[in-house]
Structures are given as C-alpha cells and as structure tokens.
mmCIF file with all atom_site columns, C-alpha atoms in Angstrom:
data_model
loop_
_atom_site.group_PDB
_atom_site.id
_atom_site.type_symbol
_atom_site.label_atom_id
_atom_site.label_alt_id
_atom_site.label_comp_id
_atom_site.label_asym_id
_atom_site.label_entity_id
_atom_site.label_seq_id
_atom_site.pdbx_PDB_ins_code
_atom_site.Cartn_x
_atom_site.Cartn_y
_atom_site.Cartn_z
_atom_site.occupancy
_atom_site.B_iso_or_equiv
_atom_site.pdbx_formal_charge
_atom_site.auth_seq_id
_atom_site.auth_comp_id
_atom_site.auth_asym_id
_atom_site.auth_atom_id
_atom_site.pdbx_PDB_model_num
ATOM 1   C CA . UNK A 1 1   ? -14.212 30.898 38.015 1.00 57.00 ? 1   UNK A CA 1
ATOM 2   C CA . UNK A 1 2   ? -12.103 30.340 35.328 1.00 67.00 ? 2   UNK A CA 1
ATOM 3   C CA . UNK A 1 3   ? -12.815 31.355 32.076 1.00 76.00 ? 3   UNK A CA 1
ATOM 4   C CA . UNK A 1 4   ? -10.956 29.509 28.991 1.00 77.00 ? 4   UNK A CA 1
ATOM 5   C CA . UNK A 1 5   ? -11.003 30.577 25.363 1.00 78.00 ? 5   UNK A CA 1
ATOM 6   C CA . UNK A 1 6   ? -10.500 28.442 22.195 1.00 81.00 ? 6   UNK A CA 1
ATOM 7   C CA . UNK A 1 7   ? -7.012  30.138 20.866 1.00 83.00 ? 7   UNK A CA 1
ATOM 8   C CA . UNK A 1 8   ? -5.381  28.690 23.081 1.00 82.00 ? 8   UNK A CA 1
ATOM 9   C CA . UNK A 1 9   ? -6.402  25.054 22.162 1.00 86.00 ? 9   UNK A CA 1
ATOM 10  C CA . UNK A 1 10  ? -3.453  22.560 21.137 1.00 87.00 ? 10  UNK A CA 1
ATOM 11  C CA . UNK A 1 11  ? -3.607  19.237 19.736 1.00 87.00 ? 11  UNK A CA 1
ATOM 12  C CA . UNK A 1 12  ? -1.082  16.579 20.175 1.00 85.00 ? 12  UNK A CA 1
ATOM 13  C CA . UNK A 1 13  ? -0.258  12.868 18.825 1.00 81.00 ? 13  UNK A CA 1
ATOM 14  C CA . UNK A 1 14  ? 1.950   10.582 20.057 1.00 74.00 ? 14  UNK A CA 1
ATOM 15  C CA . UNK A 1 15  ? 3.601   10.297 16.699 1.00 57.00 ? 15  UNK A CA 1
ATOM 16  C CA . UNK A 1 16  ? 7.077   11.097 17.652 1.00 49.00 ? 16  UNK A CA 1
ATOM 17  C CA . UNK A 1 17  ? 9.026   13.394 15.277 1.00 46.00 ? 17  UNK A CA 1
ATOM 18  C CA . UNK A 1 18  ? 12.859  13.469 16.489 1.00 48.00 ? 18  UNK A CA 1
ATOM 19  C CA . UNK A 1 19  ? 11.691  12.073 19.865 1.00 50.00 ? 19  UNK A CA 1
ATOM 20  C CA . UNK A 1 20  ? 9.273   14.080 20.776 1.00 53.00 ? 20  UNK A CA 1
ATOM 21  C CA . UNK A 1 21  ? 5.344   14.128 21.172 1.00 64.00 ? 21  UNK A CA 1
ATOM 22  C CA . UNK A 1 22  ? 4.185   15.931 17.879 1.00 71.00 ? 22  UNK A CA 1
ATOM 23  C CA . UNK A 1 23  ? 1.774   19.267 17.620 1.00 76.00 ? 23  UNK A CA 1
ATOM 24  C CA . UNK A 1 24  ? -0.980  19.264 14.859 1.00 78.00 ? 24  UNK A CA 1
ATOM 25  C CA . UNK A 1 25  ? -0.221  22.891 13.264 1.00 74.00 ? 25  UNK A CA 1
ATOM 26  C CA . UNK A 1 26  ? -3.045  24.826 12.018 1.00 84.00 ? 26  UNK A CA 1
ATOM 27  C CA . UNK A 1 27  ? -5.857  23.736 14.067 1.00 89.00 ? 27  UNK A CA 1
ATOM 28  C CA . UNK A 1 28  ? -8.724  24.912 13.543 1.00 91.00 ? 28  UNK A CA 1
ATOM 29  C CA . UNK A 1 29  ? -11.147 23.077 16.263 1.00 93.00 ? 29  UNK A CA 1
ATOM 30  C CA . UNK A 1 30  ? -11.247 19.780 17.837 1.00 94.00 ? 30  UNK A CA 1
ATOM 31  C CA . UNK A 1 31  ? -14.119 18.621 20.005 1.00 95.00 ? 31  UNK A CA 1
ATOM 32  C CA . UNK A 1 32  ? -14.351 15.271 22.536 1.00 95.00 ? 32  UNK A CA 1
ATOM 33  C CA . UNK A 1 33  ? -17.566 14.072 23.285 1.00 96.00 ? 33  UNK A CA 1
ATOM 34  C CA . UNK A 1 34  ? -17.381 11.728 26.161 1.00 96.00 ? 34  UNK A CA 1
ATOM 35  C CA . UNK A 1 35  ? -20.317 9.059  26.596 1.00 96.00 ? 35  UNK A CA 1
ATOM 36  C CA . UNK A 1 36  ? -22.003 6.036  29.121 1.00 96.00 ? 36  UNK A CA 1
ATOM 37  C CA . UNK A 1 37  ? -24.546 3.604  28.126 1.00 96.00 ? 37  UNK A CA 1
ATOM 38  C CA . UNK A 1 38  ? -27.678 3.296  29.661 1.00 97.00 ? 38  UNK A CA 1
ATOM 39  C CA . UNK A 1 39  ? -29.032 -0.419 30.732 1.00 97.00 ? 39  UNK A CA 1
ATOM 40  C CA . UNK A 1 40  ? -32.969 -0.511 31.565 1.00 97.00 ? 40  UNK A CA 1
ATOM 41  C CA . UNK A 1 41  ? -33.430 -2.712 35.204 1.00 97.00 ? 41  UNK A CA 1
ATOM 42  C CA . UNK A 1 42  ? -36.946 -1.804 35.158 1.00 97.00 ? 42  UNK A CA 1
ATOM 43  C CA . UNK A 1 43  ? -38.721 -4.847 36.772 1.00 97.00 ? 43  UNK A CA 1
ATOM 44  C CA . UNK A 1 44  ? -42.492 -5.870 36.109 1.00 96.00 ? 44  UNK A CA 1
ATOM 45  C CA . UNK A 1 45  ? -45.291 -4.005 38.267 1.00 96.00 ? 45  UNK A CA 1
ATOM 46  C CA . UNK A 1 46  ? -43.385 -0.912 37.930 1.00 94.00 ? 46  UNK A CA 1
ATOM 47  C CA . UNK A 1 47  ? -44.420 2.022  36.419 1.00 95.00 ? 47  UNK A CA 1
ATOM 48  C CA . UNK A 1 48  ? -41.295 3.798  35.586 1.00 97.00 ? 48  UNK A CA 1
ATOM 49  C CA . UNK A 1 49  ? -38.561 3.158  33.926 1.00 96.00 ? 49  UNK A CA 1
ATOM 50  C CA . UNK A 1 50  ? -35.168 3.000  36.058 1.00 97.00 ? 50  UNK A CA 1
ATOM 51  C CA . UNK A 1 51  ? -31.355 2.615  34.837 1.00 97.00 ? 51  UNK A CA 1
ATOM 52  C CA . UNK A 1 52  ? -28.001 1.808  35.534 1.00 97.00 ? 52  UNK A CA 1
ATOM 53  C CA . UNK A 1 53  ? -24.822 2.366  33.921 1.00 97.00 ? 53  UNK A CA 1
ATOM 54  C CA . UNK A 1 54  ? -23.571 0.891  31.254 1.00 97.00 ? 54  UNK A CA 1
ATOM 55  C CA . UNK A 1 55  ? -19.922 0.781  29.302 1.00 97.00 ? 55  UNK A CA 1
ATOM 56  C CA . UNK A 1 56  ? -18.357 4.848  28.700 1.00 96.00 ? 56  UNK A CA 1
ATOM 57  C CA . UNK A 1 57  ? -16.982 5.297  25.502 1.00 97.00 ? 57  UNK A CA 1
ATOM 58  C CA . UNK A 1 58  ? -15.086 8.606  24.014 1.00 97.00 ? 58  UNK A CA 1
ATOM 59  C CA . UNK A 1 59  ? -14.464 10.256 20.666 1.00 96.00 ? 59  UNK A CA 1
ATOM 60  C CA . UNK A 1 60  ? -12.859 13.137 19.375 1.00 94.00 ? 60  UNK A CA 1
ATOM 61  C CA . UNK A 1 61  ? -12.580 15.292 16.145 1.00 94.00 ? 61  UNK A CA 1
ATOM 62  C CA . UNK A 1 62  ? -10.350 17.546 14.695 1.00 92.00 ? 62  UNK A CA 1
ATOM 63  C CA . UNK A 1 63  ? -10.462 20.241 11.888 1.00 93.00 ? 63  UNK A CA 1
ATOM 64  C CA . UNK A 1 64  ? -6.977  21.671 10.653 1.00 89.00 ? 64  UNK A CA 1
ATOM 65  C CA . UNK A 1 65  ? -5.673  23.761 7.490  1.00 89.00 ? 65  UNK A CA 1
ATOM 66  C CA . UNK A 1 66  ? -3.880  20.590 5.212  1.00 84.00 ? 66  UNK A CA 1
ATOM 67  C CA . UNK A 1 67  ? -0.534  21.467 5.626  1.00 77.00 ? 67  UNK A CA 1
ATOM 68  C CA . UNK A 1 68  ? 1.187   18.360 2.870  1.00 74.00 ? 68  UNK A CA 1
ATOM 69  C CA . UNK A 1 69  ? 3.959   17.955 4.786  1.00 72.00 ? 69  UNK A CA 1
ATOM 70  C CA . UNK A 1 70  ? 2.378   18.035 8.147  1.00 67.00 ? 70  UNK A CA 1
ATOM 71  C CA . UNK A 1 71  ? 0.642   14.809 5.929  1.00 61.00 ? 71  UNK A CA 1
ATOM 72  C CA . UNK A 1 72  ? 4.144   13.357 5.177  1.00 63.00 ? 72  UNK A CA 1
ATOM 73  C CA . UNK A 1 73  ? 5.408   13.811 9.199  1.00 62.00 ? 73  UNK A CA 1
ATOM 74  C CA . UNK A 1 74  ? 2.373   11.812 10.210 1.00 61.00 ? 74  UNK A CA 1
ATOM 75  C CA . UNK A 1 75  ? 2.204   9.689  7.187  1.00 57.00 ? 75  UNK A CA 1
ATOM 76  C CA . UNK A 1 76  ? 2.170   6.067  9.112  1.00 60.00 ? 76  UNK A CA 1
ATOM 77  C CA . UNK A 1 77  ? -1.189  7.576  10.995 1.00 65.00 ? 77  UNK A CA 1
ATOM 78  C CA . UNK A 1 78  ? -2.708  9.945  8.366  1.00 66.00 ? 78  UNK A CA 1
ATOM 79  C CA . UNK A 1 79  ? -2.556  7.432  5.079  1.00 62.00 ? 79  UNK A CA 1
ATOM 80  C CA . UNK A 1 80  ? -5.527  5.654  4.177  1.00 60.00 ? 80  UNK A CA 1
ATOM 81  C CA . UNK A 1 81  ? -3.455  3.758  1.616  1.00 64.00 ? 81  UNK A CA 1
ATOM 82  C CA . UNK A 1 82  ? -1.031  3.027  4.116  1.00 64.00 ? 82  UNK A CA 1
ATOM 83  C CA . UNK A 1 83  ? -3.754  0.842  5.988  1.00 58.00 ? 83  UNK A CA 1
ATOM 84  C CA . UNK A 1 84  ? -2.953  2.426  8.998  1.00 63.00 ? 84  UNK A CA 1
ATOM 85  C CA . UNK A 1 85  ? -6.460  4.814  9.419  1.00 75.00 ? 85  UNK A CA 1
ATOM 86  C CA . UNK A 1 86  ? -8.245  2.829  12.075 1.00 75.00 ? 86  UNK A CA 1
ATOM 87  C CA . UNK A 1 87  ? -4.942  0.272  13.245 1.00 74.00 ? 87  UNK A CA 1
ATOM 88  C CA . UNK A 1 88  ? -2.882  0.614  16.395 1.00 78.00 ? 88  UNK A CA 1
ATOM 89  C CA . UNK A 1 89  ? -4.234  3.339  18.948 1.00 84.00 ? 89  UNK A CA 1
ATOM 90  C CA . UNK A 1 90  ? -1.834  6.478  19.518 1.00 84.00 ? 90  UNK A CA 1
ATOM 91  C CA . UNK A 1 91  ? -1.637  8.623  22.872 1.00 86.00 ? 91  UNK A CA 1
ATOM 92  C CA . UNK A 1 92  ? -3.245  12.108 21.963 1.00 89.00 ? 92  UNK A CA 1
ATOM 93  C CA . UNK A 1 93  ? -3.603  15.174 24.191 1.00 89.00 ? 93  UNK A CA 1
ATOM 94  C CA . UNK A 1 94  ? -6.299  17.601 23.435 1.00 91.00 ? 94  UNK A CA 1
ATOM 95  C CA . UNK A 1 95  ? -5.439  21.224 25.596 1.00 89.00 ? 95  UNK A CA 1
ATOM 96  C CA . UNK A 1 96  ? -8.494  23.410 26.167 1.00 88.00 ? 96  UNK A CA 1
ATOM 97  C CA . UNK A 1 97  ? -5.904  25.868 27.505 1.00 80.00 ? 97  UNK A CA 1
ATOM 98  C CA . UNK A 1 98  ? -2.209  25.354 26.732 1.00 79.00 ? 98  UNK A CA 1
ATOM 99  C CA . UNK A 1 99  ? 0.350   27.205 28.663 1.00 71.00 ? 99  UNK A CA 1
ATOM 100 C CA . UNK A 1 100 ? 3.665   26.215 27.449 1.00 69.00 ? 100 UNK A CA 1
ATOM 101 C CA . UNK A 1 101 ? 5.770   25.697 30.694 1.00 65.00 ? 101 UNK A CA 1
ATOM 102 C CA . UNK A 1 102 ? 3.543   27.002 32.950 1.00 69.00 ? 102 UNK A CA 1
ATOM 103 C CA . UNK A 1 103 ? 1.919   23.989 34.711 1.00 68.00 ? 103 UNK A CA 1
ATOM 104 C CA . UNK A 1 104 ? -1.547  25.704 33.986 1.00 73.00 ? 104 UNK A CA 1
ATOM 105 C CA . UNK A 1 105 ? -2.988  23.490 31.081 1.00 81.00 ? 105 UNK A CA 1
ATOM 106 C CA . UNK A 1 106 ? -6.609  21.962 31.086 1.00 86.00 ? 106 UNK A CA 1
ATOM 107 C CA . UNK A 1 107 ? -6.224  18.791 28.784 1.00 88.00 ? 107 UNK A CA 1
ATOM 108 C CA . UNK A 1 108 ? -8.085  15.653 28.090 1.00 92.00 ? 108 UNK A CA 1
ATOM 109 C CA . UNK A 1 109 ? -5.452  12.660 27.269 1.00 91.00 ? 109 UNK A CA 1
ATOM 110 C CA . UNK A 1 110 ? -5.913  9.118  26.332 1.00 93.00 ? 110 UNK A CA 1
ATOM 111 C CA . UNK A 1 111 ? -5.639  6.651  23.122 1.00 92.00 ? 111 UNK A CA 1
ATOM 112 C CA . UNK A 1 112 ? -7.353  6.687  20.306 1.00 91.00 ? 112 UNK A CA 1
ATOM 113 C CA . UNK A 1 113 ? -7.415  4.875  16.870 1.00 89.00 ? 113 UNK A CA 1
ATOM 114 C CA . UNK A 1 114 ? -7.928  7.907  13.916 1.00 87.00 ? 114 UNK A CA 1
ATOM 115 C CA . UNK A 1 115 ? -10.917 6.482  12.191 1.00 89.00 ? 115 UNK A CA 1
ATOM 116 C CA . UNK A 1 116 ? -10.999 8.718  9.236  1.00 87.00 ? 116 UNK A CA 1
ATOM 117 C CA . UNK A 1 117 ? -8.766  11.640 7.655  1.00 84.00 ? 117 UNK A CA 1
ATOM 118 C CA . UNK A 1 118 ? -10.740 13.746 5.524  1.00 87.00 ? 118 UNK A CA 1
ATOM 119 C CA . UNK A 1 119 ? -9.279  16.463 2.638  1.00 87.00 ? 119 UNK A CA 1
ATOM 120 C CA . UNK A 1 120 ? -11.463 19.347 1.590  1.00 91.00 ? 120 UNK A CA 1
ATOM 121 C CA . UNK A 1 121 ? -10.767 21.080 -0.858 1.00 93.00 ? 121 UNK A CA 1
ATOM 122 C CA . UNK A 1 122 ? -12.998 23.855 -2.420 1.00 93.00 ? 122 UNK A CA 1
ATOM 123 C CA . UNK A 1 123 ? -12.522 26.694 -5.171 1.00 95.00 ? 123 UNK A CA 1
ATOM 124 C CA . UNK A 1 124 ? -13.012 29.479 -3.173 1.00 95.00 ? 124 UNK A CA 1
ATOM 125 C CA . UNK A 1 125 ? -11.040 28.244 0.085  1.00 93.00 ? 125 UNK A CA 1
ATOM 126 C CA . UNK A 1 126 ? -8.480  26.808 1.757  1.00 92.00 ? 126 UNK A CA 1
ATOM 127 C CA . UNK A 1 127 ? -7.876  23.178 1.932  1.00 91.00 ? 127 UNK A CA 1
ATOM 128 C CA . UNK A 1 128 ? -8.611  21.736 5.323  1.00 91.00 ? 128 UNK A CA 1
ATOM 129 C CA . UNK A 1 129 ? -8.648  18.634 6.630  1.00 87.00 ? 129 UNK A CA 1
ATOM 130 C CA . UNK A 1 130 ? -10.682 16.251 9.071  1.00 90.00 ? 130 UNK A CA 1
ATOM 131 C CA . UNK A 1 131 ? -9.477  14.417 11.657 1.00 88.00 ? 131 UNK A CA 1
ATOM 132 C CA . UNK A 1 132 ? -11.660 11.706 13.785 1.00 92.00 ? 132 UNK A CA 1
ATOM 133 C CA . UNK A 1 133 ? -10.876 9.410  16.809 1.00 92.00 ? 133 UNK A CA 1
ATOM 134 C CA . UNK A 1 134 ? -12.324 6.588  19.002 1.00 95.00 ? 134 UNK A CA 1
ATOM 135 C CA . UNK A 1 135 ? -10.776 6.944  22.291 1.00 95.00 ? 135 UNK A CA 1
ATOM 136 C CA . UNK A 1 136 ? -9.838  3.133  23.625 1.00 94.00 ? 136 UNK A CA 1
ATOM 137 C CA . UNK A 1 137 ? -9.756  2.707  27.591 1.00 94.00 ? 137 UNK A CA 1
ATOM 138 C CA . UNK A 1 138 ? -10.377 5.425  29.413 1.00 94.00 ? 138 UNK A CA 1
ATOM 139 C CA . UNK A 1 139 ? -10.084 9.227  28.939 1.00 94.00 ? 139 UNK A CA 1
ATOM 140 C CA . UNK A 1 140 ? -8.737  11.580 31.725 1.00 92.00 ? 140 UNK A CA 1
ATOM 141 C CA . UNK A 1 141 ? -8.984  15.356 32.305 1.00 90.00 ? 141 UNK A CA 1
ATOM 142 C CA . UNK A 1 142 ? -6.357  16.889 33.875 1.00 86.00 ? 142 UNK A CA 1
ATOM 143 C CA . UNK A 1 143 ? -5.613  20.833 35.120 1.00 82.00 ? 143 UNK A CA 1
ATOM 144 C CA . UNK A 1 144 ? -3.162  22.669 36.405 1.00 69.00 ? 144 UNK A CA 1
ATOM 145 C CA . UNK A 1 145 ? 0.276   21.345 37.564 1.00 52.00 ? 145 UNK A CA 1
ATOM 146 C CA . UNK A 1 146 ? 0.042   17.431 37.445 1.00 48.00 ? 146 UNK A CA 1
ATOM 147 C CA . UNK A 1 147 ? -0.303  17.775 33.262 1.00 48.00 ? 147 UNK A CA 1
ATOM 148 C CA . UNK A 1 148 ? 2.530   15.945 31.896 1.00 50.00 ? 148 UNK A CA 1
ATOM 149 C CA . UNK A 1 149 ? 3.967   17.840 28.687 1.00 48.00 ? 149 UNK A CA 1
#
C-alpha cells in the first residue's frame, strides 16, 4: 500500500515561462474535488427512489504564500483587471506525489478556467493567496511511469 504525504505536492500551469510548463512556488495546499450528477428515473408505483448518472464536473483550489512576482510571471492568468480570471482554460497538473525524474508521480491533469485569485493579507501574517478552478472536459489521474512531465 502506498502511503503519500502532502510535502511532496506540486502544482503546475500551463502558463509557459521560457517554454516551459510553470511551477506555482510556495504552495501551501491545493485540493480537487471531483463530482457526477444524479438524475431521479424513479417511475410511479414505486416505492423507492432509483438513479442514474448524470454530467461529472471537477474543481480545484489552491492556497500559496503571494510571491509579487510569481503575480507578474502569471500576470495574463492571475489579473482580475486584466479580464482574464475566468477566460480561456489552461492545462494544470496537480502532483499528490512529485518525484522529479523518477517516473513515480501520482497527478491529476486536465483544463481549467481560474475562477477567482484571492490576496490575504493580515497584520500578524504572511500574505497568501487563493487560487480556484473549474476543470472543463474531463480530469485524469495518472501514477507511476506514463505521467508526462
């Protein structure tokens, strides 16, 4: 059985700095909740409900230390007054376990529009930030060797 632990989490967006798929520094957490509709096809003269499945949806979060020019690298993405919070999906890759060059990461890929970028800042902290997603399409787990960097 394998075990996994949260250090070893990495978060990455598909906003290419000098070519390459970007890391979020500073992470803090991220979550993905993955989710299916239900649709009732109970019929009359039956006395319990049944179901089938509906549409699956997915969403993600992220919490990270605010890092300004991590802000400025993924500016186009980031910016609310850019317009861009919510436009044009990007391909992100959230690693449960991230072994660089090993083959051995556990990661959940797909595309996502960032719905909302939140800054906190409070007197007696550090500044953070809040990152949420709404995957579009489908999601896909992957594990072991066939993860693509």
């Amino acid at each position: 059985m394998a075990i996994l632990t949260g250090n070893n989490g990495v978060l990455k967006l598909d906003a290419t700095v000098g070519g390459a798929v970007a890391t979020i520094a500073a992470v803090r957490n991220f979550s993905i909740e993955l989710t299916s509709d239900t649709i009732e096809s109970t019929t009359m003269g039956v006395d319990v409900r049944t179901y089938v499945k509906g549409m699956s949806s997915w969403s993600g979060s992220a919490d990270i230390y605010f890092d300004p020019t991590e802000f400025d690298t993924y500016e186009t993405t980031f910016n609310p007054t850019t317009g861009l919070v919510g436009a044009s999906p990007i391909n992100v890759k959230f690693y449960l376990d991230y072994a660089a060059g090993t083959g051995n990461d556990t990661v959940f890929t797909g595309s996502a529009v960032v719905t909302g970028y939140t800054v906190n800042s409070s007197f007696d902290g550090l500044v953070e930030a809040s990152i949420s997603f709404q995957g579009s399409g489908a999601s896909t787990f992957s594990t072991g060797s066939n993860v693509a960097p």
